[in-house]
Amino acid sequence: MKIIRWLDDHLEEFLLTLLLIGISTVVIAQVAARYLFNSSLSWSDELARYFLIWSTFLSVSYCVKKRISIKIDQFQNSLSKPLIPWVKMLRHTIVLAFCIIMLPFAWEYVMQSVHNGSTSSALQVPMYYIQSAPLVGFALLTIRVMQAWYREFRRSWRYMLLTVRKLVKPQHKVKEGES
């Protein structure tokens, strides 16, 4: 259970840290080889590019987990307070639907690469290692968006229920002569 909790709390951070260290190391090695030894590494650009691809897809789920995703705060802040939880839930629902739509396409993309058996030009690494980044990214993003959806629902469901009741509850009119 501790492992699952740690993975939930730190998986993306750990992987992104490793990828950043990898990119930095590869780029420094390339610069050192070029300027100190007057030769270049044929594989460094490719490896740095693949690390960057992976970090791009992993960073999306990290941003959702940390609630630093791209959103239109001005729009959200201009709404009346009762609408804000509804907009957040709608936003999470739209992103979740997008992830669910994209997952089969990402799976098909990886499977085509597995069947093609293509490899990268310099490293000779099977391309499905690189092309599985969207699949892993969308899978993690799906989990993180479901967590965000659940967290927002738990935080706002009573308030949202009150706003619905106010809209549905008939208003009592005061007749003339009554106080």
PDB file of N, CA and C in Angstrom, residues 29-41 44-45:
ATOM      1  N   ALA A  29      27.171  16.107 -22.539  1.00  0.00           N
ATOM      2  CA  ALA A  29      28.113  15.179 -23.188  1.00  0.00           C
ATOM      3  C   ALA A  29      28.336  15.564 -24.645  1.00  0.00           C
ATOM      4  N   GLN A  30      27.282  15.976 -25.327  1.00  0.00           N
ATOM      5  CA  GLN A  30      27.401  16.386 -26.733  1.00  0.00           C
ATOM      6  C   GLN A  30      28.257  17.645 -26.852  1.00  0.00           C
ATOM      7  N   VAL A  31      28.007  18.620 -25.978  1.00  0.00           N
ATOM      8  CA  VAL A  31      28.792  19.857 -26.019  1.00  0.00           C
ATOM      9  C   VAL A  31      30.260  19.565 -25.696  1.00  0.00           C
ATOM     10  N   ALA A  32      30.492  18.725 -24.684  1.00  0.00           N
ATOM     11  CA  ALA A  32      31.873  18.375 -24.317  1.00  0.00           C
ATOM     12  C   ALA A  32      32.564  17.639 -25.456  1.00  0.00           C
ATOM     13  N   ALA A  33      31.866  16.704 -26.089  1.00  0.00           N
ATOM     14  CA  ALA A  33      32.471  15.967 -27.203  1.00  0.00           C
ATOM     15  C   ALA A  33      32.782  16.893 -28.367  1.00  0.00           C
ATOM     16  N   ARG A  34      31.902  17.831 -28.610  1.00  0.00           N
ATOM     17  CA  ARG A  34      32.083  18.724 -29.748  1.00  0.00           C
ATOM     18  C   ARG A  34      33.216  19.711 -29.515  1.00  0.00           C
ATOM     19  N   TYR A  35      33.291  20.298 -28.327  1.00  0.00           N
ATOM     20  CA  TYR A  35      34.272  21.352 -28.099  1.00  0.00           C
ATOM     21  C   TYR A  35      35.575  20.866 -27.484  1.00  0.00           C
ATOM     22  N   LEU A  36      35.536  19.806 -26.725  1.00  0.00           N
ATOM     23  CA  LEU A  36      36.770  19.314 -26.114  1.00  0.00           C
ATOM     24  C   LEU A  36      37.488  18.295 -26.993  1.00  0.00           C
ATOM     25  N   PHE A  37      36.714  17.450 -27.652  1.00  0.00           N
ATOM     26  CA  PHE A  37      37.317  16.371 -28.452  1.00  0.00           C
ATOM     27  C   PHE A  37      37.148  16.572 -29.959  1.00  0.00           C
ATOM     28  N   ASN A  38      36.494  17.666 -30.331  1.00  0.00           N
ATOM     29  CA  ASN A  38      36.316  18.027 -31.737  1.00  0.00           C
ATOM     30  C   ASN A  38      35.615  16.925 -32.541  1.00  0.00           C
ATOM     31  N   SER A  39      34.682  16.239 -31.910  1.00  0.00           N
ATOM     32  CA  SER A  39      33.841  15.268 -32.622  1.00  0.00           C
ATOM     33  C   SER A  39      32.454  15.317 -31.991  1.00  0.00           C
ATOM     34  N   SER A  40      31.484  14.822 -32.703  1.00  0.00           N
ATOM     35  CA  SER A  40      30.130  14.858 -32.148  1.00  0.00           C
ATOM     36  C   SER A  40      29.615  13.437 -31.947  1.00  0.00           C
ATOM     37  N   LEU A  41      28.654  13.341 -31.056  1.00  0.00           N
ATOM     38  CA  LEU A  41      28.005  12.060 -30.778  1.00  0.00           C
ATOM     39  C   LEU A  41      26.812  11.919 -31.726  1.00  0.00           C
ATOM     40  N   SER A  44      23.222  11.567 -29.564  1.00  0.00           N
ATOM     41  CA  SER A  44      22.820  12.448 -28.463  1.00  0.00           C
ATOM     42  C   SER A  44      21.565  13.260 -28.765  1.00  0.00           C
ATOM     43  N   ASP A  45      21.492  13.810 -29.967  1.00  0.00           N
ATOM     44  CA  ASP A  45      20.308  14.606 -30.313  1.00  0.00           C
ATOM     45  C   ASP A  45      19.053  13.750 -30.296  1.00  0.00           C
TER      46      ASP A  45
END
